[in-house]
mmCIF file of C-alpha atoms and ligand atoms in Angstrom:
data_model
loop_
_atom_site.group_PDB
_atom_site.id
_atom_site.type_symbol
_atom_site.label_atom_id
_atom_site.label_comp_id
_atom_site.label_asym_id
_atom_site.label_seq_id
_atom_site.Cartn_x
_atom_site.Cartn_y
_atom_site.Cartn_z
ATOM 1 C CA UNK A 94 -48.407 -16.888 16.930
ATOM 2 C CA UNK A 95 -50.882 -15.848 19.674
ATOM 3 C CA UNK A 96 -50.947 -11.931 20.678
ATOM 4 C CA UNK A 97 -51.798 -11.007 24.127
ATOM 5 C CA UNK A 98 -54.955 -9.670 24.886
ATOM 6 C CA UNK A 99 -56.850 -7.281 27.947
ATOM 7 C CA UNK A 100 -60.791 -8.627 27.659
ATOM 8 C CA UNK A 101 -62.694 -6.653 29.113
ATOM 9 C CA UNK A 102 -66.847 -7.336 29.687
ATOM 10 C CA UNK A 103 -69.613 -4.920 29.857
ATOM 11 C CA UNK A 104 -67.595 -2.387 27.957
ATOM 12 C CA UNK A 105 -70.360 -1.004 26.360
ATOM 13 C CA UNK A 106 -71.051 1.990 29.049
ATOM 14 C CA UNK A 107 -70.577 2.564 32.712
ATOM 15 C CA UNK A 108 -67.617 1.030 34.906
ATOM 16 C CA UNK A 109 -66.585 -1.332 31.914
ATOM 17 C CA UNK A 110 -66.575 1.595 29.408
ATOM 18 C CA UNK A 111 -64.017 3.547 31.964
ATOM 19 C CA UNK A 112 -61.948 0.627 32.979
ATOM 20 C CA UNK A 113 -61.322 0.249 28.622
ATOM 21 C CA UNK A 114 -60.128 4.102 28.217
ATOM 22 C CA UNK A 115 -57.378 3.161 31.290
ATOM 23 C CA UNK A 116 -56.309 0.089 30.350
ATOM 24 C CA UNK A 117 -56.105 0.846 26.560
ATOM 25 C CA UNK A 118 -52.694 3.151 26.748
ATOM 26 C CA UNK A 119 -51.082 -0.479 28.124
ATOM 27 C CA UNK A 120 -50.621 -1.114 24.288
ATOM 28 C CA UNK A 121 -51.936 -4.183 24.500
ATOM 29 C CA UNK A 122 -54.500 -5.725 22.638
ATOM 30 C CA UNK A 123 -58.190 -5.386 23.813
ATOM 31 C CA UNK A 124 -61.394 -7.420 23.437
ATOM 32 C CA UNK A 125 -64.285 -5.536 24.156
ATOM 33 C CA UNK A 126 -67.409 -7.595 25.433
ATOM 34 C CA UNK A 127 -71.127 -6.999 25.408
ATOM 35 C CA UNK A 128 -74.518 -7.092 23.600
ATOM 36 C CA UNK A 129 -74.461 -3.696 22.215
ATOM 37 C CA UNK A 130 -72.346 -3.574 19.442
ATOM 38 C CA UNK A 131 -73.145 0.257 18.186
ATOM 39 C CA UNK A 132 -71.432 1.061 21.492
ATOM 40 C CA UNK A 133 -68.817 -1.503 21.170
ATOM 41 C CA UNK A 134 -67.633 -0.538 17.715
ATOM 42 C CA UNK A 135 -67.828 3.112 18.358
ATOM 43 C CA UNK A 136 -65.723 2.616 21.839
ATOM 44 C CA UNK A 137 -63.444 0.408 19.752
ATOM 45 C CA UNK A 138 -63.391 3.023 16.961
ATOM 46 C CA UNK A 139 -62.475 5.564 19.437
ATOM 47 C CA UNK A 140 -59.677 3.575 21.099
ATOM 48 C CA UNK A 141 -58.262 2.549 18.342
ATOM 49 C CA UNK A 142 -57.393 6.451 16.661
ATOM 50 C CA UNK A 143 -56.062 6.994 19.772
ATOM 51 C CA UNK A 144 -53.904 4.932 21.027
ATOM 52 C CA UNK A 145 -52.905 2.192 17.450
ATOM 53 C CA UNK A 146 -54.017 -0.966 19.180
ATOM 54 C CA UNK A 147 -55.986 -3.285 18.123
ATOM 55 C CA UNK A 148 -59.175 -2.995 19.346
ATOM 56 C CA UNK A 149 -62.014 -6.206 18.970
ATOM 57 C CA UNK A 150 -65.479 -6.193 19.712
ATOM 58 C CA UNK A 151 -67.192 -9.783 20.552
ATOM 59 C CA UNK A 152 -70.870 -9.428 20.805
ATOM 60 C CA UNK A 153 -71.998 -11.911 23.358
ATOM 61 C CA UNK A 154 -75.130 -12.457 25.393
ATOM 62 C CA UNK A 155 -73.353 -13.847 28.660
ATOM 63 C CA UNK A 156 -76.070 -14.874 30.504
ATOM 64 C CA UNK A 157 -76.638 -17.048 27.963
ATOM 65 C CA UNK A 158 -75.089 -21.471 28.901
ATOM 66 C CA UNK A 159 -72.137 -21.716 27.627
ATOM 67 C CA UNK A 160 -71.715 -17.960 26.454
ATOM 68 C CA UNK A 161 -67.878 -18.333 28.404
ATOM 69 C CA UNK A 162 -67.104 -21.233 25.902
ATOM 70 C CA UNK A 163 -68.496 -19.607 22.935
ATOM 71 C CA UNK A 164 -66.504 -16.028 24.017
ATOM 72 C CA UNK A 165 -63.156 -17.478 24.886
ATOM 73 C CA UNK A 166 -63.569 -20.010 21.030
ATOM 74 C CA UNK A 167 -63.934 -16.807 19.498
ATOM 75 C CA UNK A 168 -61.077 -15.054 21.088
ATOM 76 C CA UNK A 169 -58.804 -18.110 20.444
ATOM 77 C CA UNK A 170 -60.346 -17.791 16.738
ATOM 78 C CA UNK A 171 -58.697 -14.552 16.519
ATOM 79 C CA UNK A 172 -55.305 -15.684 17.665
ATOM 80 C CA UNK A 173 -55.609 -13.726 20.641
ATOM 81 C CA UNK A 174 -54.803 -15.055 24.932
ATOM 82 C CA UNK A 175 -56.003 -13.347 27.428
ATOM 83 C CA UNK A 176 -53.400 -11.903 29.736
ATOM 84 C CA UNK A 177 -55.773 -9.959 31.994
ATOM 85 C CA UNK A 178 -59.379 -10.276 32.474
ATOM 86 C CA UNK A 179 -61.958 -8.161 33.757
ATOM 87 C CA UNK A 180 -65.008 -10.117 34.649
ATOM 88 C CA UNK A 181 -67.325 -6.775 34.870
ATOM 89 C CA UNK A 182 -70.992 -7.392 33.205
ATOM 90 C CA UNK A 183 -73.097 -7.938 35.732
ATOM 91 C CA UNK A 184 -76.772 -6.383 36.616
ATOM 92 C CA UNK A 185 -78.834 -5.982 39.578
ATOM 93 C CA UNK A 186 -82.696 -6.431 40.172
ATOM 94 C CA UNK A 187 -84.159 -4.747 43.000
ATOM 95 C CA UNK A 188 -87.348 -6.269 44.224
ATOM 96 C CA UNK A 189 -89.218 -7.898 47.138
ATOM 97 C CA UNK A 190 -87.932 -11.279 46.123
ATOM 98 C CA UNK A 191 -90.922 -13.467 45.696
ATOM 99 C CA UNK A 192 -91.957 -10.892 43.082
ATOM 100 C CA UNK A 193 -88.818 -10.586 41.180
ATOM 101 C CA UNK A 194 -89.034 -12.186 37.619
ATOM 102 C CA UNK A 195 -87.775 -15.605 37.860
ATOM 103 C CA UNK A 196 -85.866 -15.409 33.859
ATOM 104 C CA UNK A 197 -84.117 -12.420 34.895
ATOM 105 C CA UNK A 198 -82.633 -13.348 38.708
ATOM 106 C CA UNK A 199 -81.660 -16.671 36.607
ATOM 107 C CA UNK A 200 -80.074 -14.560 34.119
ATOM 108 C CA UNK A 201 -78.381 -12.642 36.814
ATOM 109 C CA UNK A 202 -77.431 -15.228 38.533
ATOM 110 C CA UNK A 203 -75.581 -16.742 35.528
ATOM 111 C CA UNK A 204 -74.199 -13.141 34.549
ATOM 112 C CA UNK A 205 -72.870 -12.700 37.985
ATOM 113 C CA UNK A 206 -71.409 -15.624 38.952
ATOM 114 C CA UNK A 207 -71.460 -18.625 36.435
ATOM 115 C CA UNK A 208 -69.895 -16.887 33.532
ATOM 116 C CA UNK A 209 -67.153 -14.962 35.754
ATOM 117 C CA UNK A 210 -66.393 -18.147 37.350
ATOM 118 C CA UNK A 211 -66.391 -20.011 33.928
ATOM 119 C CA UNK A 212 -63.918 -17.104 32.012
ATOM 120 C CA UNK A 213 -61.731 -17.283 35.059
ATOM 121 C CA UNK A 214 -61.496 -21.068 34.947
ATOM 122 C CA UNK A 215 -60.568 -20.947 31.008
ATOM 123 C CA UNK A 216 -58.338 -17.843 31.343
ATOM 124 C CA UNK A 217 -56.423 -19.400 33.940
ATOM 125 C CA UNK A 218 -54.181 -22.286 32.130
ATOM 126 C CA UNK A 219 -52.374 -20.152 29.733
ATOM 127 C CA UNK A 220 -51.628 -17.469 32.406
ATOM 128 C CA UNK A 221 -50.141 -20.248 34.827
ATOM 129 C CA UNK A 222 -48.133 -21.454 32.058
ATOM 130 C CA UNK A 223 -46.759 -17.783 31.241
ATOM 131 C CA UNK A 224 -46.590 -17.293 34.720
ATOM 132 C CA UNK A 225 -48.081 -13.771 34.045
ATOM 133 C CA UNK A 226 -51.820 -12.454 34.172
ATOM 134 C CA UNK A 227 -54.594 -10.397 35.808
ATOM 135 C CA UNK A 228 -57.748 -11.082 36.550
ATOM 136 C CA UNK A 229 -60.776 -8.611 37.854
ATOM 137 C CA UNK A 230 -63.766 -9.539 39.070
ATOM 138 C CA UNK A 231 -66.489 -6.478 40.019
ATOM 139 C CA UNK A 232 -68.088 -7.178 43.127
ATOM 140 C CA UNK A 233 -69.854 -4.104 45.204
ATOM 141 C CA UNK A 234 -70.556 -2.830 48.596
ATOM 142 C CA UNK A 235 -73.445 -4.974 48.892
ATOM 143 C CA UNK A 236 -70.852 -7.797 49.108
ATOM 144 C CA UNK A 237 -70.349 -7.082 52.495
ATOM 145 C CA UNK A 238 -73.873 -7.678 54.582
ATOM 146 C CA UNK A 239 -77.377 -9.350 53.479
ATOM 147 C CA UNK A 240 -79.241 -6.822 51.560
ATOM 148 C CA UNK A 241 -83.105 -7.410 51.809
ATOM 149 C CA UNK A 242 -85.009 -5.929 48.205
ATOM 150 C CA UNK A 243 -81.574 -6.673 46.390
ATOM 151 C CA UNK A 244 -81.100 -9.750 47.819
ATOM 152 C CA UNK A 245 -79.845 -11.817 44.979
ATOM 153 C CA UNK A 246 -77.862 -9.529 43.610
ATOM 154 C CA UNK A 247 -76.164 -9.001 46.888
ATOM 155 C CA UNK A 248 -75.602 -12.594 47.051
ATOM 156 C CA UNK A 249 -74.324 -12.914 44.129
ATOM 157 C CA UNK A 250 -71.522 -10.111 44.261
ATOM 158 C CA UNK A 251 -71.044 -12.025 47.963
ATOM 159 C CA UNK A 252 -69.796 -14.872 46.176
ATOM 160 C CA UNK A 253 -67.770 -12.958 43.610
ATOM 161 C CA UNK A 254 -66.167 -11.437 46.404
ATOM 162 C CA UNK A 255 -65.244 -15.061 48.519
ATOM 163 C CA UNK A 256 -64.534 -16.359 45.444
ATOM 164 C CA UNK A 257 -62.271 -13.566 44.276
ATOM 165 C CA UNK A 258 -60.173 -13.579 47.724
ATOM 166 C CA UNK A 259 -60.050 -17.450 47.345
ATOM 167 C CA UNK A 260 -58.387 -17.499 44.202
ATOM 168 C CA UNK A 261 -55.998 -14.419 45.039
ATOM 169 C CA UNK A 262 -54.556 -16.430 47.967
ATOM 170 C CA UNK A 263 -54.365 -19.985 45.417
ATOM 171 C CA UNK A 264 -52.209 -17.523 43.098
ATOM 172 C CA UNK A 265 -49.927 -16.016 45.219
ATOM 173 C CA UNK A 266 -46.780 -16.007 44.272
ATOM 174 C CA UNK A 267 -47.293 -17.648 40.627
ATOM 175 C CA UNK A 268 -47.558 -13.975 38.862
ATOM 176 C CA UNK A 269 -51.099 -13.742 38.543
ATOM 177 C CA UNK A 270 -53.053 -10.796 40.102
ATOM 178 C CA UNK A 271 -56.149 -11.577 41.438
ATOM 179 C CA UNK A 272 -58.312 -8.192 42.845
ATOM 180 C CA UNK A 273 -62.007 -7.909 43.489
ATOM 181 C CA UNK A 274 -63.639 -4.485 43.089
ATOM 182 C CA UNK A 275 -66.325 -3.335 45.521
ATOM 183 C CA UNK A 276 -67.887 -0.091 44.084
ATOM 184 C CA UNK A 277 -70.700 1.791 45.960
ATOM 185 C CA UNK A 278 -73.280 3.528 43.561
ATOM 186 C CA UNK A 279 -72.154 4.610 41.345
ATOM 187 C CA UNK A 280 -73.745 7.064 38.378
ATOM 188 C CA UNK A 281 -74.368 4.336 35.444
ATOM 189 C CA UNK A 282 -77.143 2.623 33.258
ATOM 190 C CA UNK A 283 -77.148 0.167 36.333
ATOM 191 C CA UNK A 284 -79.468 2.132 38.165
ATOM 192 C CA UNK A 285 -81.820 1.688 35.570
ATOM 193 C CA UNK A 286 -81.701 -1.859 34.610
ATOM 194 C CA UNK A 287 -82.035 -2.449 38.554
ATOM 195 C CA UNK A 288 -84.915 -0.120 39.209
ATOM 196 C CA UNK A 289 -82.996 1.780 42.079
ATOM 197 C CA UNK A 290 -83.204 5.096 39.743
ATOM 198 C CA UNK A 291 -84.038 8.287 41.921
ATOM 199 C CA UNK A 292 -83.679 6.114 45.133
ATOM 200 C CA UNK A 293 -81.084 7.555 48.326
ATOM 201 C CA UNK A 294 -78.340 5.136 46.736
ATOM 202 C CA UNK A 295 -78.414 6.516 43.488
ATOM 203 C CA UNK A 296 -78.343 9.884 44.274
ATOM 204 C CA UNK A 297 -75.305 8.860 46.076
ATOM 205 C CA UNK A 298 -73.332 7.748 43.164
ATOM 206 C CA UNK A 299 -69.534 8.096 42.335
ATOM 207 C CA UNK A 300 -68.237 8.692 38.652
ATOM 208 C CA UNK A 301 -67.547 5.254 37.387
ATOM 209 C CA UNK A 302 -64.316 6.938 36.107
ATOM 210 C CA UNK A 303 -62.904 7.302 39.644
ATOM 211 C CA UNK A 304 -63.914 3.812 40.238
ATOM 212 C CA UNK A 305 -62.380 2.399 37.253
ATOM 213 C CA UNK A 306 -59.278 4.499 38.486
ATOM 214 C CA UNK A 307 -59.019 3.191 41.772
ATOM 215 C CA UNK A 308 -59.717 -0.381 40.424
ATOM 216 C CA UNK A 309 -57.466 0.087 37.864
ATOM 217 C CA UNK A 310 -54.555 0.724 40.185
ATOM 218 C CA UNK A 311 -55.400 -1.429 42.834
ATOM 219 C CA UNK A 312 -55.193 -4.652 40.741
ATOM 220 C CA UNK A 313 -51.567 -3.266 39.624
ATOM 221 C CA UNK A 314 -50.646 -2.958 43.228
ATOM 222 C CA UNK A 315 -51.737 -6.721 43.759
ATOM 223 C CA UNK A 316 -54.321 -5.584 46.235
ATOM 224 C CA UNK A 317 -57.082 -8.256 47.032
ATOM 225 C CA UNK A 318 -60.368 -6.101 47.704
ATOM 226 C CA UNK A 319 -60.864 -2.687 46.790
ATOM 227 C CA UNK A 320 -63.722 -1.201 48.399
ATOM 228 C CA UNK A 321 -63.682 2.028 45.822
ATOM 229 C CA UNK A 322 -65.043 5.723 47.219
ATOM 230 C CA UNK A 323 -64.052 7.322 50.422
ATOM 231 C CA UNK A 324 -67.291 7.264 51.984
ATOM 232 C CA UNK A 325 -67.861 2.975 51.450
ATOM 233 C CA UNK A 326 -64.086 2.511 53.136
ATOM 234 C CA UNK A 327 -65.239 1.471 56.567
ATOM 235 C CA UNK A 328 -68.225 -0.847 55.253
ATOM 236 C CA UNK A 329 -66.150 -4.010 55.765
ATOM 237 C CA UNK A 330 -65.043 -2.656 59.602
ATOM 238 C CA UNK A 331 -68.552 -1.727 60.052
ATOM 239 C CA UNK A 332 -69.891 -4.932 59.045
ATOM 240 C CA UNK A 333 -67.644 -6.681 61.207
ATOM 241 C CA UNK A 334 -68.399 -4.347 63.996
ATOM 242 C CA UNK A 335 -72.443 -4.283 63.789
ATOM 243 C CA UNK A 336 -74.364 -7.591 64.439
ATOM 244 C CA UNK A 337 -75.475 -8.588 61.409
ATOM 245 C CA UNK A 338 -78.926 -8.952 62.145
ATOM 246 C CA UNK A 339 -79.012 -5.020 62.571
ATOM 247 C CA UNK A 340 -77.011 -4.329 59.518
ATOM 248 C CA UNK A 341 -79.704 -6.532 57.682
ATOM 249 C CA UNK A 342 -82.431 -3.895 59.546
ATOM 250 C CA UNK A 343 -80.979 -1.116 58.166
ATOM 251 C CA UNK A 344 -80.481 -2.164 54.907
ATOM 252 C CA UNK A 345 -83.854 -3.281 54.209
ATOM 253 C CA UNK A 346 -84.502 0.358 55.232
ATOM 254 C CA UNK A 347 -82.700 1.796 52.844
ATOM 255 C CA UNK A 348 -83.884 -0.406 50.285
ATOM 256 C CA UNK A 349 -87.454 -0.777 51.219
ATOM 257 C CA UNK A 350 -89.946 1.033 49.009
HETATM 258 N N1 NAP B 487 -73.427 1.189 39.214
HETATM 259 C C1 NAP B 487 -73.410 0.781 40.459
HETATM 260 O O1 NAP B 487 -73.995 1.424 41.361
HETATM 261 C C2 NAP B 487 -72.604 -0.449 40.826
HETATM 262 C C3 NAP B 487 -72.218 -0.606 42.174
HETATM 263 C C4 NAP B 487 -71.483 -1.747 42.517
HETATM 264 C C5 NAP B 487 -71.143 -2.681 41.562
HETATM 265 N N2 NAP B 487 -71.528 -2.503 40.270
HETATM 266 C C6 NAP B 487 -71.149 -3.528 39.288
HETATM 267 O O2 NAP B 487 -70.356 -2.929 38.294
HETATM 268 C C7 NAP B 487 -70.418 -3.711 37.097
HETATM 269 C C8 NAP B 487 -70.630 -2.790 35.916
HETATM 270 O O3 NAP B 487 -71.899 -2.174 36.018
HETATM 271 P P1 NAP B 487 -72.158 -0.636 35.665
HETATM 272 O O4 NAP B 487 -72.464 0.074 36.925
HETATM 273 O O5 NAP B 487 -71.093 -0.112 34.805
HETATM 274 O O6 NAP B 487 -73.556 -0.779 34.902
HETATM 275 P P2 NAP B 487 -73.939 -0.572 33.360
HETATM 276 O O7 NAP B 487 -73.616 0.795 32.920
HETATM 277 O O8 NAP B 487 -75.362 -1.039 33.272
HETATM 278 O O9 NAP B 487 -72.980 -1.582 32.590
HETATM 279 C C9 NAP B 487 -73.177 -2.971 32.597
HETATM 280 C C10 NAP B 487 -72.382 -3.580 31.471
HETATM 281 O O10 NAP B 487 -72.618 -4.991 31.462
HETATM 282 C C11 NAP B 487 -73.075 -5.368 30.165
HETATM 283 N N3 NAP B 487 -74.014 -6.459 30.260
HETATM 284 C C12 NAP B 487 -75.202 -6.486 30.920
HETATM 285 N N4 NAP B 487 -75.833 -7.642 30.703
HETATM 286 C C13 NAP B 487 -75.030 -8.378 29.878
HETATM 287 C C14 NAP B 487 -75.140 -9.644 29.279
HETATM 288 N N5 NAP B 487 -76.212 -10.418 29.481
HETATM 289 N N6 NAP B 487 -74.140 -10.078 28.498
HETATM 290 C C15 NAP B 487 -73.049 -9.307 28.263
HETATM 291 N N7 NAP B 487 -72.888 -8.082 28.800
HETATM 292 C C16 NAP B 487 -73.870 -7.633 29.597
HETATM 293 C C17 NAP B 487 -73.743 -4.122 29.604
HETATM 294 O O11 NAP B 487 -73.716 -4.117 28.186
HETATM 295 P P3 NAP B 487 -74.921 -4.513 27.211
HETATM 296 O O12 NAP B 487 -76.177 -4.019 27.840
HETATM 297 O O13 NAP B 487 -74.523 -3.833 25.956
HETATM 298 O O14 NAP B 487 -74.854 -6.001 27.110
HETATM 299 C C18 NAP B 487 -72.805 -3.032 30.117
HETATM 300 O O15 NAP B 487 -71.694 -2.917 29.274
HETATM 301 C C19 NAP B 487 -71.552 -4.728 37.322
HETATM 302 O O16 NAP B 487 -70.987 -5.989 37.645
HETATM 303 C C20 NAP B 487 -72.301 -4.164 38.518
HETATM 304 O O17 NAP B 487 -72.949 -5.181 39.252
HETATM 305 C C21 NAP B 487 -72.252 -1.402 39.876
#
């Protein structure tokens, strides 16, 4: 007999960490994804004590080809199906872009976008045939416009996004909730990775537990897009409203160094 399961990736720190502690009182089983497994187990530990589920920790690299296959093997191995997903590893890489390391925007690039696309793709069947499920997919502000020094990584969280509002609209009405997440900063071990640390948009950043909160209930309430933090509301109306030539301008400002 299969168990139902809540997966959850990057839940070794940051949003991912938060979104675990608020979907772990569901009662349902969770799979907690990542490379760090100290931070895994102890999260799992943690988890576990307090709330009696059972709590797994998958170590996986998923920038890695074919780390979806090997993941979702793994959590069929342990008898598990994944009733909601959170597609939330992902990293950024702030650079002019012909400087950028060419392994890690490839790596990004497959983080981002392949392997959410790919663990959507093999969650979906059994959820369809339940007729029950939830997916979330992290996206960001930078979703929204062309963001020069962060260009990739804006890209990439622009297809997450289109893809994400896609796929809502192919599931409505077949019990599967579908809701992209468009955080602004906010205060994680992102802004390290992406070498925005001490820059105007970090010093901006939100708790990534009131992201994961508003996430959390948005993708309840069967909203689409959640663009998270008061402040980041009107970026979709503004980038609708501004040419987006200009909105390109300003960004690079903001991101220039
Ligand atoms: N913080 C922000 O300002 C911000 C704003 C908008 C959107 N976001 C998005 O929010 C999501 C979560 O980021 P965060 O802010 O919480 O950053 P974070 O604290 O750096 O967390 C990132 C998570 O992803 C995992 N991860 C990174 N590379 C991985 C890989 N190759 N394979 C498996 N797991 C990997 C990390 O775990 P390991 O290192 O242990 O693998 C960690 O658990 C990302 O998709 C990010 O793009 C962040």
């Amino acid at each position: 007999m299969t168990t139902l399961a809540t997966v959850i990736t990057g839940a070794s720190g940051g949003i991912g960490e938060a979104l675990a502690r608020l979907f772990a009182p569901e009662q349902q089983a969770l799979v907690l994804v990542a490379r760090s497994k100290d931070k895994l187990d102890a999260l799992a530990k943690e988890l576990n004590s307090k709330h009696g589920i059972k709590v797994h920790v998958i170590v996986q690299d998923l920038q890695e080809i074919g780390a979806a296959a090997n993941l979702m093997n793994e959590i069929s191995n342990l008898k598990l199906s994944v009733d909601t997903l959170v597609n939330n590893a992902g990293f950024g890489v702030s650079a002019p872009f012909a400087k950028a390391d060419a392994a890690k925007t490839s790596g990004m690039m497959q983080l981002n976008m392949v392997a959410l696309t790919e663990l959507t793709h093999m969650a979906l069947p059994a959820m369809l045939e339940r007729g029950h499920g939830r997916i979330m997919n992290i996206a960001s502000v930078v979703a929204f416009q062309p963001c020069p020094y962060f260009a990739v990584y804006a890209a990439s969280k622009a297809y997450v996004l289109s893809f994400t509002e896609a796929l809502a609209e192919e599931m409505r009405g077949r019990g599967i909730l579908v809701t992209a997440v468009c955080p602004g900063s906010t205060d994680t071990g992102f802004h390290s990775v992406a070498n925005t640390k001490g820059s105007l948009v970090d010093k901006m950043a939100e708790s990534p537990l009131m992201v994961a909160e508003e996430a959390y209930k948005a993708l309840n309430n069967g909203k689409t897009v959640v663009v998270t933090g008061l402040l980041n509301k009107p970026l979709p109306l503004v980038n609708r409203l501004v040419p987006r030539k200009a909105m390109t301008w300003a960004t690079s400002k903001l991101m220039g160094r």
